[in-house]
Short mmCIF file of C-alpha atoms and ligand atoms in Angstrom, two decimals:
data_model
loop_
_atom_site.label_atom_id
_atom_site.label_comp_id
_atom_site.label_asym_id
_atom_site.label_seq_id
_atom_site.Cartn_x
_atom_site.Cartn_y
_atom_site.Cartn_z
CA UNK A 1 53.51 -241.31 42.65
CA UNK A 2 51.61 -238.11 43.38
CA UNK A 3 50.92 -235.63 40.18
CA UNK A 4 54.22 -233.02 39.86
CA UNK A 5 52.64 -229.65 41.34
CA UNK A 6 54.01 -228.40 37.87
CA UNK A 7 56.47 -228.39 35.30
CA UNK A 8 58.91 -225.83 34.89
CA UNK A 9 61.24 -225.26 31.44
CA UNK A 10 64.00 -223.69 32.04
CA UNK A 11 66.43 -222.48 29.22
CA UNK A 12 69.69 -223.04 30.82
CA UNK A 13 71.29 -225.87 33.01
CA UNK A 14 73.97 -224.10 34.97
CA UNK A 15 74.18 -223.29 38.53
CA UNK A 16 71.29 -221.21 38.63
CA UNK A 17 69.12 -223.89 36.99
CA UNK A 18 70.61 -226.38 39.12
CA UNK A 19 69.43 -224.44 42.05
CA UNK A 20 66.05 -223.60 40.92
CA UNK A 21 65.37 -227.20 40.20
CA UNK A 22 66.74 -228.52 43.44
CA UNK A 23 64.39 -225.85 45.52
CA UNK A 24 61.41 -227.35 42.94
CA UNK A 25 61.84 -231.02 44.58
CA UNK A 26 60.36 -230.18 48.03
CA UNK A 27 57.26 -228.55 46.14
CA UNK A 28 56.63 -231.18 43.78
CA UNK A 29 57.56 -229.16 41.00
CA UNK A 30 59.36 -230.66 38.18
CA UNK A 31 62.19 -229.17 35.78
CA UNK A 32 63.06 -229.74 32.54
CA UNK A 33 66.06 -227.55 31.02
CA UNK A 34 67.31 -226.81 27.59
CA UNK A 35 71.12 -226.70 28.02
CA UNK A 36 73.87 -226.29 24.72
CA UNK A 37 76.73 -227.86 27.35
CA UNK A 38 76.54 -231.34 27.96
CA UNK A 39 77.36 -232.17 31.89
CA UNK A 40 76.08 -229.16 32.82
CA UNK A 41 75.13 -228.52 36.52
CA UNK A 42 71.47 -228.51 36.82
CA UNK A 43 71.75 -232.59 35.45
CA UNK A 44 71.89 -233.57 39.28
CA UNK A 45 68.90 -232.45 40.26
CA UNK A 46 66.84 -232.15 36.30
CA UNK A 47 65.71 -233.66 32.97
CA UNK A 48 68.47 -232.12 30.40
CA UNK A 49 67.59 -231.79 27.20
CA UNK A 50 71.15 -231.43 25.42
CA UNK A 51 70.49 -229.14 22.29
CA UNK A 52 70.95 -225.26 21.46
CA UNK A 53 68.64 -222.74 22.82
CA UNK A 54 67.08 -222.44 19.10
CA UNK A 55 66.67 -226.10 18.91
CA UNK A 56 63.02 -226.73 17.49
CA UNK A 57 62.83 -230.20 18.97
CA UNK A 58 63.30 -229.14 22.14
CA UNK A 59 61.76 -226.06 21.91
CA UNK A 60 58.32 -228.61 21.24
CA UNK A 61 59.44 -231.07 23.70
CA UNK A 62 59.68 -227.89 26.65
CA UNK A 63 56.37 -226.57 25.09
CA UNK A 64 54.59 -229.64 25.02
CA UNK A 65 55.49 -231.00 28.59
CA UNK A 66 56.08 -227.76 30.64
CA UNK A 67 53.29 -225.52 32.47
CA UNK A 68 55.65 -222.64 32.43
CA UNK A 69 58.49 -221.67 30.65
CA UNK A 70 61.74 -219.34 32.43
CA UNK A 71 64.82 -218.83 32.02
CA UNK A 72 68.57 -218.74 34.41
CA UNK A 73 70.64 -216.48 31.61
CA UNK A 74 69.10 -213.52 29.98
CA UNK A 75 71.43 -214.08 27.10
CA UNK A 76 68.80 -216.72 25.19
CA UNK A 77 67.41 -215.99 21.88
CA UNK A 78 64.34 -213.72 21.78
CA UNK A 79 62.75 -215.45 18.90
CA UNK A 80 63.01 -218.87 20.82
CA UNK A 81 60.88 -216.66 24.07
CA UNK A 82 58.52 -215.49 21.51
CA UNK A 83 58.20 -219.16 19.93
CA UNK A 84 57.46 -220.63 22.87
CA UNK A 85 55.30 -217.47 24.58
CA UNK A 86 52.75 -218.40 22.10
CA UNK A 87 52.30 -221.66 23.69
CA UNK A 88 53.12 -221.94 27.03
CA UNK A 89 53.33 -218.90 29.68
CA UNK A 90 56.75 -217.48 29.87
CA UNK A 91 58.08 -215.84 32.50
CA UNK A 92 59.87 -213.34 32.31
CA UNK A 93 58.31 -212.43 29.54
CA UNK A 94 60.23 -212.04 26.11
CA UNK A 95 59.93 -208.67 26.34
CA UNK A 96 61.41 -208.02 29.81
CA UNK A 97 64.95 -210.12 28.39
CA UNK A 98 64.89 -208.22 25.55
CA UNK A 99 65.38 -204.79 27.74
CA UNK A 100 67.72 -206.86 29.97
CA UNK A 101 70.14 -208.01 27.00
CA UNK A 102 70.76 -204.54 26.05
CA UNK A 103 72.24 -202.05 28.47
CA UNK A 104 71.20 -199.09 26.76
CA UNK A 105 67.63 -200.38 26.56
CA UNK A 106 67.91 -200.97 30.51
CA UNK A 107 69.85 -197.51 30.95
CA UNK A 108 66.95 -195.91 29.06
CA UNK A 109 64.20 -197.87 31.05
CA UNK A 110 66.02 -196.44 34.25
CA UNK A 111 65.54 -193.32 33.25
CA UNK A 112 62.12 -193.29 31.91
CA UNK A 113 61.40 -194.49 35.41
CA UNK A 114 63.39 -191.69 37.33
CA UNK A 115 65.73 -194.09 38.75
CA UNK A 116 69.35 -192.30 38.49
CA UNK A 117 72.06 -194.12 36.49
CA UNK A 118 75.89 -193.64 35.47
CA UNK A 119 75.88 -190.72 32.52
CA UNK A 120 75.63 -192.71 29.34
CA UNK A 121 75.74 -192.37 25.34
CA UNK A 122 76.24 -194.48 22.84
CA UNK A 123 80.31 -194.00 22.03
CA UNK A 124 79.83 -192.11 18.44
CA UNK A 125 77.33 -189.72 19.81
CA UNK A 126 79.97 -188.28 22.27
CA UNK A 127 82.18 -185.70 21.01
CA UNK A 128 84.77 -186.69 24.28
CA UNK A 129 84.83 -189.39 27.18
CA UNK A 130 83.49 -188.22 30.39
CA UNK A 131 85.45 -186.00 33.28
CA UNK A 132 85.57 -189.03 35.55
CA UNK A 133 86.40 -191.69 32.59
CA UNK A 134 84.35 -193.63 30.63
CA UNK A 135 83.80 -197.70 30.57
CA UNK A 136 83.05 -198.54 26.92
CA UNK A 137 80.52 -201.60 27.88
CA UNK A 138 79.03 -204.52 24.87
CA UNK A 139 75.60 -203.70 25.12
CA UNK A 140 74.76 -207.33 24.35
CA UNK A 141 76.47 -210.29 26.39
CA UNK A 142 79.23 -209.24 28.50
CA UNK A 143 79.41 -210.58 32.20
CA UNK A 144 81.51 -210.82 35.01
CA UNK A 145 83.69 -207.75 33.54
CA UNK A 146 84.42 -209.22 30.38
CA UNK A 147 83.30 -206.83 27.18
CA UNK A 148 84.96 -203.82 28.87
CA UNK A 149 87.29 -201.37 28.24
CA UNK A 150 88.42 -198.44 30.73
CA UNK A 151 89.21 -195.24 29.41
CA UNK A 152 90.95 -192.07 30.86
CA UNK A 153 89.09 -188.66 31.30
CA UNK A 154 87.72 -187.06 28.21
CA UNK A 155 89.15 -189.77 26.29
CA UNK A 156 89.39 -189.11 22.48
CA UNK A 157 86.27 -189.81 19.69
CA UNK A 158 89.01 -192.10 18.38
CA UNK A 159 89.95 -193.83 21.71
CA UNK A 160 86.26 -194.22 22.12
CA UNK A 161 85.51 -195.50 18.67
CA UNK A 162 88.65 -197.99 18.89
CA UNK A 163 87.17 -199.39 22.22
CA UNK A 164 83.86 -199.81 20.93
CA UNK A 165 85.47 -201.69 17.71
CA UNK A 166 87.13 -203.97 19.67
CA UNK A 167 83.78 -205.14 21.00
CA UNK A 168 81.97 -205.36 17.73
CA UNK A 169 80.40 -201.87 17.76
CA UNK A 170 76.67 -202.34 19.74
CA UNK A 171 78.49 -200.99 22.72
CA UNK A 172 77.24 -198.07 25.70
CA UNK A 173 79.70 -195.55 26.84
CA UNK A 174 79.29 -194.66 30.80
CA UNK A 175 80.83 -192.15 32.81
CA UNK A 176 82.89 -193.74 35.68
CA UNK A 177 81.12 -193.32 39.21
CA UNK A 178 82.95 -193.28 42.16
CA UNK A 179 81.06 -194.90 44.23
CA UNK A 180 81.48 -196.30 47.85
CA UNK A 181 80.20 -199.36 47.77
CA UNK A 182 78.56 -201.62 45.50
CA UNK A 183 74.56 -203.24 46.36
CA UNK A 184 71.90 -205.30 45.40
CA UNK A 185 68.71 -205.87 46.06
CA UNK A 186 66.53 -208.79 44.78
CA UNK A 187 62.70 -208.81 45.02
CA UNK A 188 59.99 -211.30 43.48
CA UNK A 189 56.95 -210.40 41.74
CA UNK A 190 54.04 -212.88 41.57
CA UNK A 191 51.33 -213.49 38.82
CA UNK A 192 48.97 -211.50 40.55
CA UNK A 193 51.61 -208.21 40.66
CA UNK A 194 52.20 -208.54 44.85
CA UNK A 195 55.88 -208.19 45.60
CA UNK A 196 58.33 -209.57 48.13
CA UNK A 197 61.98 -207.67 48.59
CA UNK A 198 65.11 -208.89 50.29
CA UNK A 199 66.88 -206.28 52.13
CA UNK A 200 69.72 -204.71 50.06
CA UNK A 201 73.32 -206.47 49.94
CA UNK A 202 76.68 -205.20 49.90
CA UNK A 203 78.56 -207.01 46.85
CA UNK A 204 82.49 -207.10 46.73
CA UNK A 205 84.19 -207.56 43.31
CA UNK A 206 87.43 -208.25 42.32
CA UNK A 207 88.44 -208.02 38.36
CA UNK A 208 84.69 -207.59 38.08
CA UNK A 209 83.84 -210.76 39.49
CA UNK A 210 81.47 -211.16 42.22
CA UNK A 211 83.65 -212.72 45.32
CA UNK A 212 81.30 -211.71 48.09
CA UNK A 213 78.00 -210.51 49.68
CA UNK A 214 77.24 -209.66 52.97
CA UNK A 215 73.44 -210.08 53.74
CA UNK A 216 71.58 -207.65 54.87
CA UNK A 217 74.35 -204.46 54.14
CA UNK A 218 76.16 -203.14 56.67
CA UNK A 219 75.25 -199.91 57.93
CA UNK A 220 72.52 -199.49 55.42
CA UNK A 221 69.85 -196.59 56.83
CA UNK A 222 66.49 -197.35 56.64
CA UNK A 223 65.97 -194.56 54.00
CA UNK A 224 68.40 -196.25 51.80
CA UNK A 225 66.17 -199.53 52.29
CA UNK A 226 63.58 -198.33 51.32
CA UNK A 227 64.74 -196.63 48.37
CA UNK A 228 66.50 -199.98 46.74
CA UNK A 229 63.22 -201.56 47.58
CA UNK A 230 61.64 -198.92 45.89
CA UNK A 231 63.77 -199.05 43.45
CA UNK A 232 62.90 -202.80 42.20
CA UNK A 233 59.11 -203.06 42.85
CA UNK A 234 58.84 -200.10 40.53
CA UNK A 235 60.93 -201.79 37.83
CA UNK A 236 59.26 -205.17 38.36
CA UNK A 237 55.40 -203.17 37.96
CA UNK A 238 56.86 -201.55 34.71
CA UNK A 239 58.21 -204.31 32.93
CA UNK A 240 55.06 -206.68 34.52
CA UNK A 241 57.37 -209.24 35.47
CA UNK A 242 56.63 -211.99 36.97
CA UNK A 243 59.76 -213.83 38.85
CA UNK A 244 62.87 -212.70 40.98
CA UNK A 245 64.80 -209.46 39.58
CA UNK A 246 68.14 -208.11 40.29
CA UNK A 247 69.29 -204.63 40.35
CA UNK A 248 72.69 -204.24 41.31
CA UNK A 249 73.62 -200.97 42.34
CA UNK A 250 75.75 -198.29 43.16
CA UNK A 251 76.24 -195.93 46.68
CA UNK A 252 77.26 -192.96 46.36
CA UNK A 253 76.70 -191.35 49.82
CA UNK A 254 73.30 -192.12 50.67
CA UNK A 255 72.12 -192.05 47.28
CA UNK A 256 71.53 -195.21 45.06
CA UNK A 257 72.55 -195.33 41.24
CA UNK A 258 71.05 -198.35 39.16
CA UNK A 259 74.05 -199.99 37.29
CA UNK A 260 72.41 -202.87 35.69
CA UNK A 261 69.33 -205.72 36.02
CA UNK A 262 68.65 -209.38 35.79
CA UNK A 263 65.43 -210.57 35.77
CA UNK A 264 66.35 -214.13 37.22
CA UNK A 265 67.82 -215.33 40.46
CA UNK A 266 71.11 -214.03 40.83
CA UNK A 267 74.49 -214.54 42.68
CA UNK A 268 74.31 -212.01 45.13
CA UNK A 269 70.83 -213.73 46.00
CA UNK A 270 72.33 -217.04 47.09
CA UNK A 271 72.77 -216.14 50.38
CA UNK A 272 68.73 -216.48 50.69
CA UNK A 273 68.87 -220.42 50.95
CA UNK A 274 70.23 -220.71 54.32
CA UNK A 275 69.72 -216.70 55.62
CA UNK A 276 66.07 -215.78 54.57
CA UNK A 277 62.65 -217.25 55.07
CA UNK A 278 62.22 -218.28 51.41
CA UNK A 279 65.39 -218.78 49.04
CA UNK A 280 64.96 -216.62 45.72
CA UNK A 281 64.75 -220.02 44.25
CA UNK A 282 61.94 -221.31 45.64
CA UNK A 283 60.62 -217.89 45.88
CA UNK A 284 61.34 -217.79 41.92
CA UNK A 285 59.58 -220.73 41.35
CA UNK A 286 56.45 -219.70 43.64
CA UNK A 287 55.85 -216.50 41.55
CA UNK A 288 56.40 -218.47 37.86
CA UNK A 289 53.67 -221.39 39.12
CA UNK A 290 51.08 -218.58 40.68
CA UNK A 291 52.01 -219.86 44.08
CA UNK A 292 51.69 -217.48 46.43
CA UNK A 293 55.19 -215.63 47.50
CA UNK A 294 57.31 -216.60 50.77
CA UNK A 295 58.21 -214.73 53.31
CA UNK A 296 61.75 -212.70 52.84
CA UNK A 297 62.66 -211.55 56.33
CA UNK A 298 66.74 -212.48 56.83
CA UNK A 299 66.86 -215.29 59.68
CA UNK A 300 70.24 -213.86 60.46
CA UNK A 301 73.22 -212.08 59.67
CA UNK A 302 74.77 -214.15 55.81
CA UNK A 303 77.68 -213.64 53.80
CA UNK A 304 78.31 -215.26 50.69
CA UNK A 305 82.11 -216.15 49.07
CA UNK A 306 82.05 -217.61 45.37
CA UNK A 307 84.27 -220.23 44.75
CA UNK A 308 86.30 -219.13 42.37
CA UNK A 309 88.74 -221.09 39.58
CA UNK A 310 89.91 -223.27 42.94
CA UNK A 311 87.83 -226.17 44.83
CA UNK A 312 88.10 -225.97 48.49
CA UNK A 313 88.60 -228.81 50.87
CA UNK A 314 85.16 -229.51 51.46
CA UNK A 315 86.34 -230.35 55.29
CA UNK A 316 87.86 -227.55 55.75
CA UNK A 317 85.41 -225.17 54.47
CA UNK A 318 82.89 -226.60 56.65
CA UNK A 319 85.17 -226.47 59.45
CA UNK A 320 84.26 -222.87 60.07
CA UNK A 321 80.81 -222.74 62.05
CA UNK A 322 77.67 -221.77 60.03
CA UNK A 323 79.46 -222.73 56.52
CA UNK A 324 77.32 -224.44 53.80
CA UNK A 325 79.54 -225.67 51.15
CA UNK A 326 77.15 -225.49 47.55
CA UNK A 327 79.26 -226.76 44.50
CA UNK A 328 78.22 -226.90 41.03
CA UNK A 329 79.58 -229.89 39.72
CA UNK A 330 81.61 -228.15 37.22
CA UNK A 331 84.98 -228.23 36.29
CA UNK A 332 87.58 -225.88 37.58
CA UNK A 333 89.20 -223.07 35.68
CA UNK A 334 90.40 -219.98 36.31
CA UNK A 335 88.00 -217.20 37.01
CA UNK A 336 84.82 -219.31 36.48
CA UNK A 337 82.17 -219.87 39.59
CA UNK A 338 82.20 -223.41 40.50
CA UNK A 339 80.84 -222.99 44.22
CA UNK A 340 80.30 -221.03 46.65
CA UNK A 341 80.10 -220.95 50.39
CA UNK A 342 77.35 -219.13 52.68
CA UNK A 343 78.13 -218.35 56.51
CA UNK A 344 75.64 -217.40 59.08
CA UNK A 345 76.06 -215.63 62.87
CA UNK A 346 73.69 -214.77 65.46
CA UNK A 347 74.60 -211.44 65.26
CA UNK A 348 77.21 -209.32 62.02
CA UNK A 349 79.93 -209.69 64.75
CA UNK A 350 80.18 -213.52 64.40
CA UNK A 351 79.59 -213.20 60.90
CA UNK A 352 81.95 -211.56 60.08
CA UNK A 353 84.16 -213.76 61.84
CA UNK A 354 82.93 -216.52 59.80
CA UNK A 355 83.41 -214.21 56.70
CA UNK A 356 86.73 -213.78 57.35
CA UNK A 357 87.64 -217.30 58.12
CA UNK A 358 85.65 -218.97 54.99
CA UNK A 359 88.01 -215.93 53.20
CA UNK A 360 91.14 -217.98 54.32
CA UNK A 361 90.71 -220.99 53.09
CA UNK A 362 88.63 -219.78 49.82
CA UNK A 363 91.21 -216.89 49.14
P1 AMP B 1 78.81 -204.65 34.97
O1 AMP B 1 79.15 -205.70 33.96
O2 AMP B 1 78.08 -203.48 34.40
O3 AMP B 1 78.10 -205.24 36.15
O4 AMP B 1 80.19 -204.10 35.52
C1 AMP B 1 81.11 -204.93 36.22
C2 AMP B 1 81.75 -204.12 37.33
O5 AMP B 1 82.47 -203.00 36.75
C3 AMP B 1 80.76 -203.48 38.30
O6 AMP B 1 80.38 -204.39 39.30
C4 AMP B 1 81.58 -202.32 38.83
O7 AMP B 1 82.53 -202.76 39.78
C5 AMP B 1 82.34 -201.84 37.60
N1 AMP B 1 81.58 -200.79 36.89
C6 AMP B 1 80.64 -200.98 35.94
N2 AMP B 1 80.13 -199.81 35.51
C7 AMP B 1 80.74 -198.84 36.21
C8 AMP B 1 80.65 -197.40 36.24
N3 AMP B 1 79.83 -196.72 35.43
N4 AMP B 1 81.45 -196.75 37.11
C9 AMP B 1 82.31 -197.41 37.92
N5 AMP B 1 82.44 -198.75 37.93
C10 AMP B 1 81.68 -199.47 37.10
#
């Protein structure tokens, strides 16, 4: 058997892990994951080690037997990063999660860096909510929605302080944007600081759950491009990451407004595996290893639906031309991501076809 190119800890075993490992295979690269869940997704494809994230056997084992550590949630504890950055190369570095498990630290970061954001506070320093509403946000570990509360125009100091209870306190308020549409763009920076940037996405949410992406964005002008490229690289050089990171943002008009980052692969980047050059995953592992970054250039027109709560017929949903079926080998329940489906075209037109057919039977 020929030596692994290199082995890769990841802390975390879901779908993300799953996916990073299974674009590792091709390259000879090798990962081992730290996962709290048993039968989590990423055990198709790598070693599991079954313990918490804090774990100090496994911590050793990953430091021991890996070449570089990284991560698929952001929501891992710091002190385990910083354990294990003082053995092993870890990418992202401890640092970079810390700013991404704390929306006010990332809302601040945005700023610092001129990149415009949603008015924010934290609740007890505002005296009312904002004109347009406010969304009292956890700063630390919401997703998909969850750790929010929607509040009226110039809502109260009480109705403010009662929403920010609710969620334990450490919360952000934001001033509601109206925006038009919702984006994303995903870039990759290597060891040596060169980066490579997808084209912005349009993301569609429903109950703030991600239920599709259309890759690149429709009607996006090449200003706008090159701003939410912009955007990224000059995130990615001022954290020094090293890896794939998310921003996902906001249009208002033609102007973009940072709502939040991820400095990991991320859902509105799956499209990459069957509609760019390289697949953030591969492209994720490239920059972690010091391998040089792949191309990003969009083969064609992609769309992305998440299976949501609900298996399709596998049949069926590759019944529709240009469908690619991924599941995650987890067990359905409502509102959680166990799949999703990516559709190509030769040009948008027959994409969105597609779209709209893998929409019918996905729902
Ligand atoms: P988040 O957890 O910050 O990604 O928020 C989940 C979803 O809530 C976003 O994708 C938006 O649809 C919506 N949202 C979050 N923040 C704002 C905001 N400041 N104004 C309007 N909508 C928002």
């Amino acid at each position: 058997m020929t030596e692994p190119t290199a082995t890769v800890g990841i802390l975390g075993g879901g779908q993300l892990g799953r996916m990073l490992a299974l674009a590792g295979v091709p390259l000879g690269i090798r990962c081992v994951v730290i996962e709290p869940t048993p039968g989590a997704p990423a055990g198709a494809v790598a070693e599991v080690l079954t313990a918490s994230y804090d774990d100090q056997r496994a911590l050793e084992q990953l430091a021991r037997r890996c070449d570089v550590v990284t991560i698929e949630v952001e929501h891992v504890p710091i002190d385990s990063l910083a354990w294990l950055a003082a053995r092993v190369p870890v990418h992202p570095s401890p640092e970079v999660v810390a700013v991404a498990q704390d929306r006010l630290a990332e809302k601040r970061r945005f700023v610092a860096l001129g990149i415009e954001t949603a008015p924010f506070a934290a609740p007890e320093e505002l005296d009312a909510g904002y004109e347009a509403g406010t969304i009292v946000k956890r700063r630390t570990g919401g997703f998909d929605g969850r750790g929010q509360a929607r509040l009226g125009p110039h809502a109260s100091r009480s109705a403010l302080a009662a929403a920010a209870t609710s969620f334990g306190g450490r919360c952000v308020a934001e001033g509601v944007v109206s925006f038009d549409r919702e984006l994303s763009v995903v870039a990759a920076r290597g060891l040596d600081g060169t980066a490579a940037c997808y084209p912005l996405v349009e993301n569609r949410h429903r109950d703030g759950i991600l239920r599709e992406t259309v890759a690149p964005a429709p009607d996006a002008s090449a200003s706008m491009l090159a701003e939410g490229a912009a955007m990224v690289c000059r995130l990615a050089d001022d954290l020094d990451l090293v890896g794939v990171l998310a921003l996902e943002l906001f249009q208002v008009g033609e102007r973009l407004m940072a709502n939040e980052l991820a400095p990991r692969v991320h859902n509105s980047g799956h499209w990459t595996i069957e509609g760019a050059a390289t697949s953030q995953f591969e492209q994720h592992l490239r920059a972690v290893t010091g391998l040089p970054l792949g191309e990003v250039g969009p083969i064609w027109p992609s769309a992305m639906v998440n299976v949501i709560g609900v298996e399709p017929e596998p049949a069926r949903a590759l019944s529709v031309p240009g469908a690619h079926l991924h599941r995650y080998g987890k067990a359905a329940r409502p509102d959680r991501k166990i799949g999703h489906v990516t559709v190509t075209g030769r040009d948008e037109r027959e994409r969105d076809e597609r779209l709209a057919a893998v929409r019918a039977i996905i729902g």
